[in-house]
Amino acid sequence: MIDNKRILFSGMQATGNLTLGNYLGALKNWLTLSDKYQCFYSVVDLHSITVRQEPSELRKRARALLTLYIAAGLDPEKNCIYYQSHVSGHGELAWILNCFTYMGELNRMTQFKDKSAKHADNINAGLFTYPVLMAADILLFQTDVVPVGIDQMQHLEITRDIAQRFNGIYGDVFTIPEPYIGEVGAKIMSLQDPLKKMSKSDENPNASIYLLDDPDTIIRKCKRAVTDSEGMILYREEQPGIKNLIDIYCACTNKTPEDVVKEFDSKGYGEFKMAVGESIVSVLKPVWDKMEKLSKEKAYIDQVIKKNGEKADYYAKKTLRKVQKKVGFPERIS
Ligand code: TRP
């Protein structure tokens, strides 16, 4: 608890361009949580170097992502928005937790299997112990809840196992985190293969709408979205392309699928796709405007980075000192 609020932690990687799926499925929902929880949102740059990065590019993207958190509406006075690399406790706790995690557990992680197949030339130890770093992120803040997508659920489970194991040996050191099951965010699928999730690493640029695509590109991608030859706008599994477009339209306009089916009854796909594109543009327009404005406010962003980095560091150190003491490291002389 911080100020009588339960603690929520989540992070995103600054690699790849964030998609409309990341926005509607995650970021947009984060906006509603800051009254109820003390939220920590990290730009997890330590995780990013498990895959080789161009340094200047990583730095640029990390700053853009942190700025985007604010542009999307997260108030940095209420939410602790910070760079993982500015809080050394992440790495320090990860080392300790490495010694409480079994090879066999990590071997079962499906994301490791997928990623090592994809980066066969660079299967480094960091890629293997990535879930331990993620456990450290979460446990460092005595996190109660973690909003995660289904693809990260296995990592949250291993986090709980590690925490329980540690607590079993040393007493109640860590809060055991729960997945955050709130209002479910829209699950947005690829525009080119609606059975696949919209992904920031899709090779086909038409498959994903990126948050920083310009309006013409967004409209064009919607027009090219793969649909079917049924010729009817109905919300059903048999028409996954149309269903996905309805989901996007609903998330952007706060309408229900029934409303949309009624609205476009006897209208053509072309007209519907155009309306979907326009609804996306109108949802993203305020984010672009804020992004543009913030990109000129260097001193303000710098101050957010400094202040929130220090705040995160303060809470991280509280847990870290406790853990160091428990495992038997000598006390600091002050
Ligand atoms: N691994 C997560 C992802 O790639 C990002 C992440 C890192 C994270 N640490 C976290 C998410 C802690 C939630 C909590 O999506």
mmCIF file of C-alpha atoms and ligand atoms in Angstrom:
data_model
loop_
_atom_site.group_PDB
_atom_site.id
_atom_site.type_symbol
_atom_site.label_atom_id
_atom_site.label_comp_id
_atom_site.label_asym_id
_atom_site.label_seq_id
_atom_site.Cartn_x
_atom_site.Cartn_y
_atom_site.Cartn_z
ATOM 1 C CA MET A 1 0.000 0.000 0.000
ATOM 2 C CA ILE A 2 1.125 3.530 -0.739
ATOM 3 C CA ASP A 3 -1.104 6.328 0.624
ATOM 4 C CA ASN A 4 -3.794 3.739 1.279
ATOM 5 C CA LYS A 5 -3.841 2.647 -2.329
ATOM 6 C CA ARG A 6 -3.043 -0.793 -3.645
ATOM 7 C CA ILE A 7 -0.083 -0.944 -5.994
ATOM 8 C CA LEU A 8 -0.244 -1.590 -9.710
ATOM 9 C CA PHE A 9 2.761 -2.157 -11.966
ATOM 10 C CA SER A 10 3.066 -2.519 -15.706
ATOM 11 C CA GLY A 11 5.674 -1.911 -18.346
ATOM 12 C CA MET A 12 6.106 -1.691 -22.071
ATOM 13 C CA GLN A 13 9.127 -2.091 -24.261
ATOM 14 C CA ALA A 14 10.228 0.768 -26.445
ATOM 15 C CA THR A 15 11.005 -1.577 -29.299
ATOM 16 C CA GLY A 16 8.878 -1.659 -32.413
ATOM 17 C CA ASN A 17 6.197 0.922 -33.023
ATOM 18 C CA LEU A 18 3.225 0.769 -30.712
ATOM 19 C CA THR A 19 0.044 -0.234 -32.470
ATOM 20 C CA LEU A 20 -3.589 0.678 -32.195
ATOM 21 C CA GLY A 21 -3.891 -2.704 -30.423
ATOM 22 C CA ASN A 22 -1.463 -1.582 -27.690
ATOM 23 C CA TYR A 23 -3.443 1.632 -27.325
ATOM 24 C CA LEU A 24 -6.991 0.275 -27.268
ATOM 25 C CA GLY A 25 -6.060 -2.956 -25.488
ATOM 26 C CA ALA A 26 -3.770 -1.545 -22.802
ATOM 27 C CA LEU A 27 -2.792 2.111 -22.619
ATOM 28 C CA LYS A 28 -6.336 3.494 -22.873
ATOM 29 C CA ASN A 29 -7.433 1.348 -19.932
ATOM 30 C CA TRP A 30 -4.517 2.462 -17.800
ATOM 31 C CA LEU A 31 -6.050 5.944 -17.751
ATOM 32 C CA THR A 32 -8.886 4.803 -15.553
ATOM 33 C CA LEU A 33 -6.727 3.171 -12.899
ATOM 34 C CA SER A 34 -4.831 6.009 -11.276
ATOM 35 C CA ASP A 35 -7.568 7.006 -8.854
ATOM 36 C CA LYS A 36 -7.885 3.535 -7.487
ATOM 37 C CA TYR A 37 -4.248 2.365 -7.489
ATOM 38 C CA GLN A 38 -0.793 3.791 -7.009
ATOM 39 C CA CYS A 39 0.421 3.014 -10.513
ATOM 40 C CA PHE A 40 3.969 2.444 -11.705
ATOM 41 C CA TYR A 41 4.427 2.404 -15.488
ATOM 42 C CA SER A 42 7.915 1.649 -16.615
ATOM 43 C CA VAL A 43 9.634 1.932 -19.966
ATOM 44 C CA VAL A 44 11.420 -1.395 -19.634
ATOM 45 C CA ASP A 45 14.669 -0.725 -21.447
ATOM 46 C CA LEU A 46 16.602 -3.452 -19.607
ATOM 47 C CA HIS A 47 14.305 -5.959 -21.273
ATOM 48 C CA SER A 48 14.914 -4.426 -24.683
ATOM 49 C CA ILE A 49 18.583 -5.357 -24.886
ATOM 50 C CA THR A 50 17.818 -9.080 -24.784
ATOM 51 C CA VAL A 51 17.581 -8.432 -28.522
ATOM 52 C CA ARG A 52 20.352 -6.428 -30.185
ATOM 53 C CA GLN A 53 19.490 -2.702 -30.395
ATOM 54 C CA GLU A 54 20.938 0.322 -32.129
ATOM 55 C CA PRO A 55 21.855 2.510 -29.092
ATOM 56 C CA SER A 56 20.785 5.911 -30.409
ATOM 57 C CA GLU A 57 17.567 4.400 -31.723
ATOM 58 C CA LEU A 58 16.771 2.725 -28.386
ATOM 59 C CA ARG A 59 17.328 5.986 -26.527
ATOM 60 C CA LYS A 60 15.072 7.859 -28.927
ATOM 61 C CA ARG A 61 12.309 5.287 -28.758
ATOM 62 C CA ALA A 62 12.447 5.077 -24.977
ATOM 63 C CA ARG A 63 11.918 8.827 -24.733
ATOM 64 C CA ALA A 64 9.122 8.694 -27.297
ATOM 65 C CA LEU A 65 7.366 5.947 -25.359
ATOM 66 C CA LEU A 66 7.647 7.797 -22.063
ATOM 67 C CA THR A 67 6.268 10.913 -23.760
ATOM 68 C CA LEU A 68 3.501 8.864 -25.307
ATOM 69 C CA TYR A 69 2.400 7.618 -21.872
ATOM 70 C CA ILE A 70 1.833 11.250 -20.936
ATOM 71 C CA ALA A 71 0.340 12.235 -24.302
ATOM 72 C CA ALA A 72 -2.161 9.396 -23.988
ATOM 73 C CA GLY A 73 -3.379 11.006 -20.777
ATOM 74 C CA LEU A 74 -1.468 9.442 -17.877
ATOM 75 C CA ASP A 75 -0.848 12.195 -15.356
ATOM 76 C CA PRO A 76 2.808 11.939 -14.274
ATOM 77 C CA GLU A 77 1.960 13.529 -10.926
ATOM 78 C CA LYS A 78 -0.307 10.600 -10.073
ATOM 79 C CA ASN A 79 1.343 7.811 -12.042
ATOM 80 C CA CYS A 80 4.997 6.990 -11.585
ATOM 81 C CA ILE A 81 6.261 6.973 -15.183
ATOM 82 C CA TYR A 82 9.957 6.141 -15.360
ATOM 83 C CA TYR A 83 12.811 4.359 -17.120
ATOM 84 C CA GLN A 84 13.655 0.937 -15.745
ATOM 85 C CA SER A 85 17.363 1.624 -16.333
ATOM 86 C CA HIS A 86 17.242 4.611 -13.958
ATOM 87 C CA VAL A 87 16.345 2.383 -11.015
ATOM 88 C CA SER A 88 19.240 0.053 -10.295
ATOM 89 C CA GLY A 89 17.119 -2.072 -7.965
ATOM 90 C CA HIS A 90 15.593 -3.883 -10.963
ATOM 91 C CA GLY A 91 18.917 -5.431 -11.902
ATOM 92 C CA GLU A 92 19.987 -6.032 -8.311
ATOM 93 C CA LEU A 93 16.798 -7.816 -7.333
ATOM 94 C CA ALA A 94 16.821 -9.792 -10.584
ATOM 95 C CA TRP A 95 20.239 -11.217 -9.641
ATOM 96 C CA ILE A 96 19.004 -12.351 -6.264
ATOM 97 C CA LEU A 97 15.837 -13.861 -7.730
ATOM 98 C CA ASN A 98 17.931 -15.680 -10.346
ATOM 99 C CA CYS A 99 19.288 -17.685 -7.444
ATOM 100 C CA PHE A 100 15.752 -18.684 -6.476
ATOM 101 C CA THR A 101 14.589 -19.722 -9.941
ATOM 102 C CA TYR A 102 15.146 -23.124 -11.515
ATOM 103 C CA MET A 103 16.438 -23.783 -15.017
ATOM 104 C CA GLY A 104 13.560 -26.204 -15.491
ATOM 105 C CA GLU A 105 11.005 -23.473 -14.792
ATOM 106 C CA LEU A 106 12.584 -21.114 -17.287
ATOM 107 C CA ASN A 107 12.850 -23.891 -19.854
ATOM 108 C CA ARG A 108 9.084 -24.133 -19.909
ATOM 109 C CA MET A 109 8.519 -20.479 -20.902
ATOM 110 C CA THR A 110 6.887 -20.405 -24.308
ATOM 111 C CA GLN A 111 8.057 -16.869 -25.058
ATOM 112 C CA PHE A 112 11.682 -17.970 -24.684
ATOM 113 C CA LYS A 113 11.091 -20.786 -27.126
ATOM 114 C CA ASP A 114 9.461 -18.420 -29.620
ATOM 115 C CA LYS A 115 12.061 -15.699 -29.268
ATOM 116 C CA SER A 116 15.041 -18.002 -29.482
ATOM 117 C CA ALA A 117 13.629 -19.491 -32.660
ATOM 118 C CA LYS A 118 13.270 -15.973 -34.051
ATOM 119 C CA HIS A 119 16.725 -14.780 -32.967
ATOM 120 C CA ALA A 120 18.662 -18.005 -33.474
ATOM 121 C CA ASP A 121 21.933 -16.078 -33.881
ATOM 122 C CA ASN A 122 21.656 -14.440 -30.452
ATOM 123 C CA ILE A 123 20.219 -16.792 -27.853
ATOM 124 C CA ASN A 124 21.761 -15.002 -24.886
ATOM 125 C CA ALA A 125 21.372 -15.725 -21.191
ATOM 126 C CA GLY A 126 19.346 -12.522 -20.757
ATOM 127 C CA LEU A 127 16.710 -13.820 -23.122
ATOM 128 C CA PHE A 128 16.516 -16.946 -20.972
ATOM 129 C CA THR A 129 16.275 -15.127 -17.626
ATOM 130 C CA TYR A 130 13.961 -12.385 -18.951
ATOM 131 C CA PRO A 131 11.047 -13.672 -16.799
ATOM 132 C CA VAL A 132 13.200 -13.279 -13.669
ATOM 133 C CA LEU A 133 13.818 -9.634 -14.514
ATOM 134 C CA MET A 134 10.092 -9.228 -15.037
ATOM 135 C CA ALA A 135 9.489 -10.845 -11.627
ATOM 136 C CA ALA A 136 11.955 -8.371 -10.123
ATOM 137 C CA ASP A 137 10.098 -5.443 -11.753
ATOM 138 C CA ILE A 138 6.862 -6.534 -10.171
ATOM 139 C CA LEU A 139 8.093 -7.654 -6.741
ATOM 140 C CA LEU A 140 10.335 -4.619 -6.261
ATOM 141 C CA PHE A 141 7.281 -2.426 -5.674
ATOM 142 C CA GLN A 142 5.276 -4.880 -3.560
ATOM 143 C CA THR A 143 2.818 -4.879 -6.441
ATOM 144 C CA ASP A 144 -0.733 -6.060 -5.798
ATOM 145 C CA VAL A 145 -2.003 -6.118 -9.364
ATOM 146 C CA VAL A 146 -0.486 -6.377 -12.833
ATOM 147 C CA PRO A 147 -2.523 -5.680 -15.955
ATOM 148 C CA VAL A 148 -1.114 -8.129 -18.467
ATOM 149 C CA GLY A 149 -2.161 -9.616 -21.737
ATOM 150 C CA ILE A 150 -2.621 -13.333 -22.111
ATOM 151 C CA ASP A 151 0.851 -13.614 -23.693
ATOM 152 C CA GLN A 152 2.462 -12.467 -20.424
ATOM 153 C CA MET A 153 0.364 -14.602 -18.078
ATOM 154 C CA GLN A 154 2.969 -17.353 -17.873
ATOM 155 C CA HIS A 155 5.511 -14.757 -16.719
ATOM 156 C CA LEU A 156 3.139 -13.535 -14.033
ATOM 157 C CA GLU A 157 2.683 -17.101 -12.830
ATOM 158 C CA ILE A 158 6.410 -17.680 -12.510
ATOM 159 C CA THR A 159 6.627 -14.358 -10.637
ATOM 160 C CA ARG A 160 4.119 -15.655 -8.114
ATOM 161 C CA ASP A 161 6.000 -18.960 -7.797
ATOM 162 C CA ILE A 162 9.307 -17.192 -7.178
ATOM 163 C CA ALA A 163 7.720 -14.847 -4.617
ATOM 164 C CA GLN A 164 6.047 -17.701 -2.778
ATOM 165 C CA ARG A 165 9.259 -19.703 -2.735
ATOM 166 C CA PHE A 166 11.191 -16.753 -1.327
ATOM 167 C CA ASN A 167 8.521 -15.994 1.272
ATOM 168 C CA GLY A 168 8.470 -19.668 2.223
ATOM 169 C CA ILE A 169 12.135 -19.460 3.183
ATOM 170 C CA TYR A 170 12.404 -15.946 4.649
ATOM 171 C CA GLY A 171 8.926 -14.991 5.834
ATOM 172 C CA ASP A 172 6.562 -12.479 4.279
ATOM 173 C CA VAL A 173 8.893 -10.359 2.207
ATOM 174 C CA PHE A 174 6.978 -10.003 -1.047
ATOM 175 C CA THR A 175 3.361 -9.222 -1.807
ATOM 176 C CA ILE A 176 2.013 -11.932 -4.105
ATOM 177 C CA PRO A 177 0.761 -10.157 -7.240
ATOM 178 C CA GLU A 178 -2.514 -10.928 -8.984
ATOM 179 C CA PRO A 179 -3.342 -10.391 -12.635
ATOM 180 C CA TYR A 180 -5.483 -7.301 -13.059
ATOM 181 C CA ILE A 181 -8.804 -8.332 -14.470
ATOM 182 C CA GLY A 182 -10.639 -5.120 -15.040
ATOM 183 C CA GLU A 183 -12.801 -4.031 -17.832
ATOM 184 C CA VAL A 184 -11.302 -6.083 -20.619
ATOM 185 C CA GLY A 185 -9.559 -4.060 -23.247
ATOM 186 C CA ALA A 186 -10.497 -4.618 -26.842
ATOM 187 C CA LYS A 187 -8.541 -7.408 -28.455
ATOM 188 C CA ILE A 188 -7.476 -6.035 -31.806
ATOM 189 C CA MET A 189 -6.495 -8.426 -34.572
ATOM 190 C CA SER A 190 -4.291 -8.019 -37.644
ATOM 191 C CA LEU A 191 -5.944 -6.222 -40.561
ATOM 192 C CA GLN A 192 -4.396 -8.692 -42.990
ATOM 193 C CA ASP A 193 -5.000 -11.899 -41.045
ATOM 194 C CA PRO A 194 -7.861 -11.338 -38.581
ATOM 195 C CA LEU A 195 -7.157 -14.635 -36.815
ATOM 196 C CA LYS A 196 -3.807 -13.269 -35.612
ATOM 197 C CA LYS A 197 -3.265 -10.556 -33.005
ATOM 198 C CA MET A 198 -2.241 -7.103 -34.281
ATOM 199 C CA SER A 199 1.469 -7.007 -33.537
ATOM 200 C CA LYS A 200 4.159 -4.370 -33.488
ATOM 201 C CA SER A 201 6.579 -6.771 -35.150
ATOM 202 C CA ASP A 202 4.414 -7.882 -38.087
ATOM 203 C CA GLU A 203 6.449 -7.919 -41.316
ATOM 204 C CA ASN A 204 3.450 -6.739 -43.318
ATOM 205 C CA PRO A 205 3.072 -3.000 -42.615
ATOM 206 C CA ASN A 206 -0.572 -3.128 -43.728
ATOM 207 C CA ALA A 207 -1.413 -5.579 -40.964
ATOM 208 C CA SER A 208 -1.017 -3.094 -38.124
ATOM 209 C CA ILE A 209 -2.061 0.474 -37.504
ATOM 210 C CA TYR A 210 0.722 2.262 -35.694
ATOM 211 C CA LEU A 211 -0.081 4.967 -33.196
ATOM 212 C CA LEU A 212 2.027 7.426 -35.094
ATOM 213 C CA ASP A 213 0.742 6.599 -38.602
ATOM 214 C CA ASP A 214 -0.667 9.652 -40.355
ATOM 215 C CA PRO A 215 -4.415 9.888 -41.101
ATOM 216 C CA ASP A 216 -4.073 8.989 -44.798
ATOM 217 C CA THR A 217 -2.100 5.872 -43.959
ATOM 218 C CA ILE A 218 -4.690 4.836 -41.375
ATOM 219 C CA ILE A 219 -7.567 5.259 -43.828
ATOM 220 C CA ARG A 220 -5.649 3.408 -46.540
ATOM 221 C CA LYS A 221 -4.852 0.477 -44.221
ATOM 222 C CA CYS A 222 -8.515 0.235 -43.199
ATOM 223 C CA LYS A 223 -9.625 0.237 -46.820
ATOM 224 C CA ARG A 224 -7.218 -2.613 -47.540
ATOM 225 C CA ALA A 225 -8.253 -4.657 -44.517
ATOM 226 C CA VAL A 226 -8.985 -8.269 -45.397
ATOM 227 C CA THR A 227 -12.702 -9.092 -45.108
ATOM 228 C CA ASP A 228 -14.877 -11.673 -46.877
ATOM 229 C CA SER A 229 -17.387 -12.005 -49.692
ATOM 230 C CA GLU A 230 -20.513 -12.262 -47.525
ATOM 231 C CA GLY A 231 -21.423 -8.653 -48.194
ATOM 232 C CA MET A 232 -23.128 -8.219 -44.801
ATOM 233 C CA ILE A 233 -21.922 -6.332 -41.768
ATOM 234 C CA LEU A 234 -22.641 -8.790 -38.979
ATOM 235 C CA TYR A 235 -20.844 -9.467 -35.722
ATOM 236 C CA ARG A 236 -19.997 -13.159 -35.843
ATOM 237 C CA GLU A 237 -17.062 -15.591 -35.819
ATOM 238 C CA GLU A 238 -17.689 -16.573 -39.455
ATOM 239 C CA GLN A 239 -16.631 -13.069 -40.530
ATOM 240 C CA PRO A 240 -13.464 -12.454 -38.507
ATOM 241 C CA GLY A 241 -12.300 -9.499 -40.624
ATOM 242 C CA ILE A 242 -15.581 -7.615 -40.274
ATOM 243 C CA LYS A 243 -15.823 -8.620 -36.619
ATOM 244 C CA ASN A 244 -12.397 -7.112 -35.952
ATOM 245 C CA LEU A 245 -13.362 -3.878 -37.719
ATOM 246 C CA ILE A 246 -16.531 -3.723 -35.619
ATOM 247 C CA ASP A 247 -14.435 -4.231 -32.464
ATOM 248 C CA ILE A 248 -12.121 -1.394 -33.483
ATOM 249 C CA TYR A 249 -15.035 0.876 -34.324
ATOM 250 C CA CYS A 250 -16.718 0.089 -30.990
ATOM 251 C CA ALA A 251 -13.544 0.751 -29.010
ATOM 252 C CA CYS A 252 -13.110 4.086 -30.784
ATOM 253 C CA THR A 253 -16.712 5.273 -30.541
ATOM 254 C CA ASN A 254 -17.915 3.530 -27.349
ATOM 255 C CA LYS A 255 -20.756 1.966 -29.317
ATOM 256 C CA THR A 256 -21.857 -1.652 -28.930
ATOM 257 C CA PRO A 257 -21.610 -4.232 -31.738
ATOM 258 C CA GLU A 258 -25.435 -4.251 -31.960
ATOM 259 C CA ASP A 259 -25.463 -0.470 -32.542
ATOM 260 C CA VAL A 260 -22.904 -0.850 -35.279
ATOM 261 C CA VAL A 261 -24.703 -3.678 -37.035
ATOM 262 C CA LYS A 262 -27.838 -1.510 -37.067
ATOM 263 C CA GLU A 263 -25.970 1.602 -38.168
ATOM 264 C CA PHE A 264 -24.453 -0.176 -41.187
ATOM 265 C CA ASP A 265 -27.394 -2.404 -42.080
ATOM 266 C CA SER A 266 -27.528 -2.597 -45.890
ATOM 267 C CA LYS A 267 -24.422 -0.438 -46.271
ATOM 268 C CA GLY A 268 -21.338 -1.582 -48.144
ATOM 269 C CA TYR A 269 -17.937 -2.639 -46.809
ATOM 270 C CA GLY A 270 -16.272 0.368 -48.443
ATOM 271 C CA GLU A 271 -18.384 2.833 -46.510
ATOM 272 C CA PHE A 272 -17.939 0.922 -43.263
ATOM 273 C CA LYS A 273 -14.149 0.730 -43.653
ATOM 274 C CA MET A 274 -14.040 4.464 -44.236
ATOM 275 C CA ALA A 275 -16.027 5.076 -41.038
ATOM 276 C CA VAL A 276 -13.679 2.785 -39.087
ATOM 277 C CA GLY A 277 -10.647 4.687 -40.386
ATOM 278 C CA GLU A 278 -12.191 8.019 -39.455
ATOM 279 C CA SER A 279 -13.109 6.814 -35.976
ATOM 280 C CA ILE A 280 -9.487 5.769 -35.393
ATOM 281 C CA VAL A 281 -8.200 9.125 -36.592
ATOM 282 C CA SER A 282 -10.529 10.991 -34.273
ATOM 283 C CA VAL A 283 -9.444 8.908 -31.264
ATOM 284 C CA LEU A 284 -5.753 9.377 -32.023
ATOM 285 C CA LYS A 285 -5.865 13.042 -33.008
ATOM 286 C CA PRO A 286 -5.703 14.379 -29.423
ATOM 287 C CA VAL A 287 -2.808 12.021 -28.673
ATOM 288 C CA TRP A 288 -0.856 13.288 -31.718
ATOM 289 C CA ASP A 289 -1.537 16.898 -30.775
ATOM 290 C CA LYS A 290 -0.359 16.346 -27.208
ATOM 291 C CA MET A 291 2.704 14.437 -28.434
ATOM 292 C CA GLU A 292 3.588 17.323 -30.724
ATOM 293 C CA LYS A 293 3.190 19.807 -27.895
ATOM 294 C CA LEU A 294 5.204 17.723 -25.415
ATOM 295 C CA SER A 295 8.036 17.162 -27.864
ATOM 296 C CA LYS A 296 8.752 20.866 -27.530
ATOM 297 C CA GLU A 297 8.671 20.823 -23.736
ATOM 298 C CA LYS A 298 12.046 19.254 -23.107
ATOM 299 C CA ALA A 299 12.527 20.699 -19.628
ATOM 300 C CA TYR A 300 9.140 19.462 -18.498
ATOM 301 C CA ILE A 301 9.752 15.904 -19.701
ATOM 302 C CA ASP A 302 13.235 15.944 -18.165
ATOM 303 C CA GLN A 303 11.758 16.937 -14.839
ATOM 304 C CA VAL A 304 9.168 14.126 -15.038
ATOM 305 C CA ILE A 305 11.986 11.664 -15.754
ATOM 306 C CA LYS A 306 14.034 12.888 -12.820
ATOM 307 C CA LYS A 307 11.251 13.185 -10.266
ATOM 308 C CA ASN A 308 9.537 9.920 -11.077
ATOM 309 C CA GLY A 309 12.850 8.079 -11.390
ATOM 310 C CA GLU A 310 13.674 9.187 -7.857
ATOM 311 C CA LYS A 311 10.257 8.228 -6.592
ATOM 312 C CA ALA A 312 10.510 4.743 -8.109
ATOM 313 C CA ASP A 313 14.031 4.410 -6.717
ATOM 314 C CA TYR A 314 12.824 5.264 -3.223
ATOM 315 C CA TYR A 315 10.211 2.484 -3.174
ATOM 316 C CA ALA A 316 12.530 0.046 -4.934
ATOM 317 C CA LYS A 317 15.247 0.552 -2.332
ATOM 318 C CA LYS A 318 12.825 -0.128 0.515
ATOM 319 C CA THR A 319 12.139 -3.619 -0.817
ATOM 320 C CA LEU A 320 15.699 -4.231 -1.944
ATOM 321 C CA ARG A 321 17.232 -3.430 1.468
ATOM 322 C CA LYS A 322 14.814 -5.805 3.124
ATOM 323 C CA VAL A 323 15.653 -8.588 0.675
ATOM 324 C CA GLN A 324 19.400 -8.028 0.985
ATOM 325 C CA LYS A 325 19.139 -8.285 4.724
ATOM 326 C CA LYS A 326 17.058 -11.463 4.545
ATOM 327 C CA VAL A 327 19.549 -13.290 2.322
ATOM 328 C CA GLY A 328 22.424 -12.348 4.602
ATOM 329 C CA PHE A 329 24.267 -9.466 2.955
ATOM 330 C CA PRO A 330 26.138 -7.277 5.465
ATOM 331 C CA GLU A 331 24.339 -4.140 6.637
ATOM 332 C CA ARG A 332 25.377 -0.806 5.244
ATOM 333 C CA ILE A 333 27.221 1.511 7.599
ATOM 334 C CA SER A 334 25.599 4.925 7.534
HETATM 335 N N1 TRP B 1 7.451 -8.440 -20.739
HETATM 336 C C1 TRP B 1 6.436 -7.445 -20.963
HETATM 337 C C2 TRP B 1 6.112 -7.379 -22.458
HETATM 338 O O1 TRP B 1 6.964 -7.614 -23.280
HETATM 339 C C3 TRP B 1 6.886 -6.089 -20.492
HETATM 340 C C4 TRP B 1 7.147 -6.091 -19.029
HETATM 341 C C5 TRP B 1 8.354 -6.082 -18.420
HETATM 342 C C6 TRP B 1 6.165 -6.104 -18.004
HETATM 343 N N2 TRP B 1 8.217 -6.094 -17.081
HETATM 344 C C7 TRP B 1 6.880 -6.115 -16.781
HETATM 345 C C8 TRP B 1 4.765 -6.139 -17.996
HETATM 346 C C9 TRP B 1 6.234 -6.165 -15.553
HETATM 347 C C10 TRP B 1 4.103 -6.187 -16.758
HETATM 348 C C11 TRP B 1 4.832 -6.190 -15.562
HETATM 349 O O2 TRP B 1 4.984 -7.058 -22.793
#
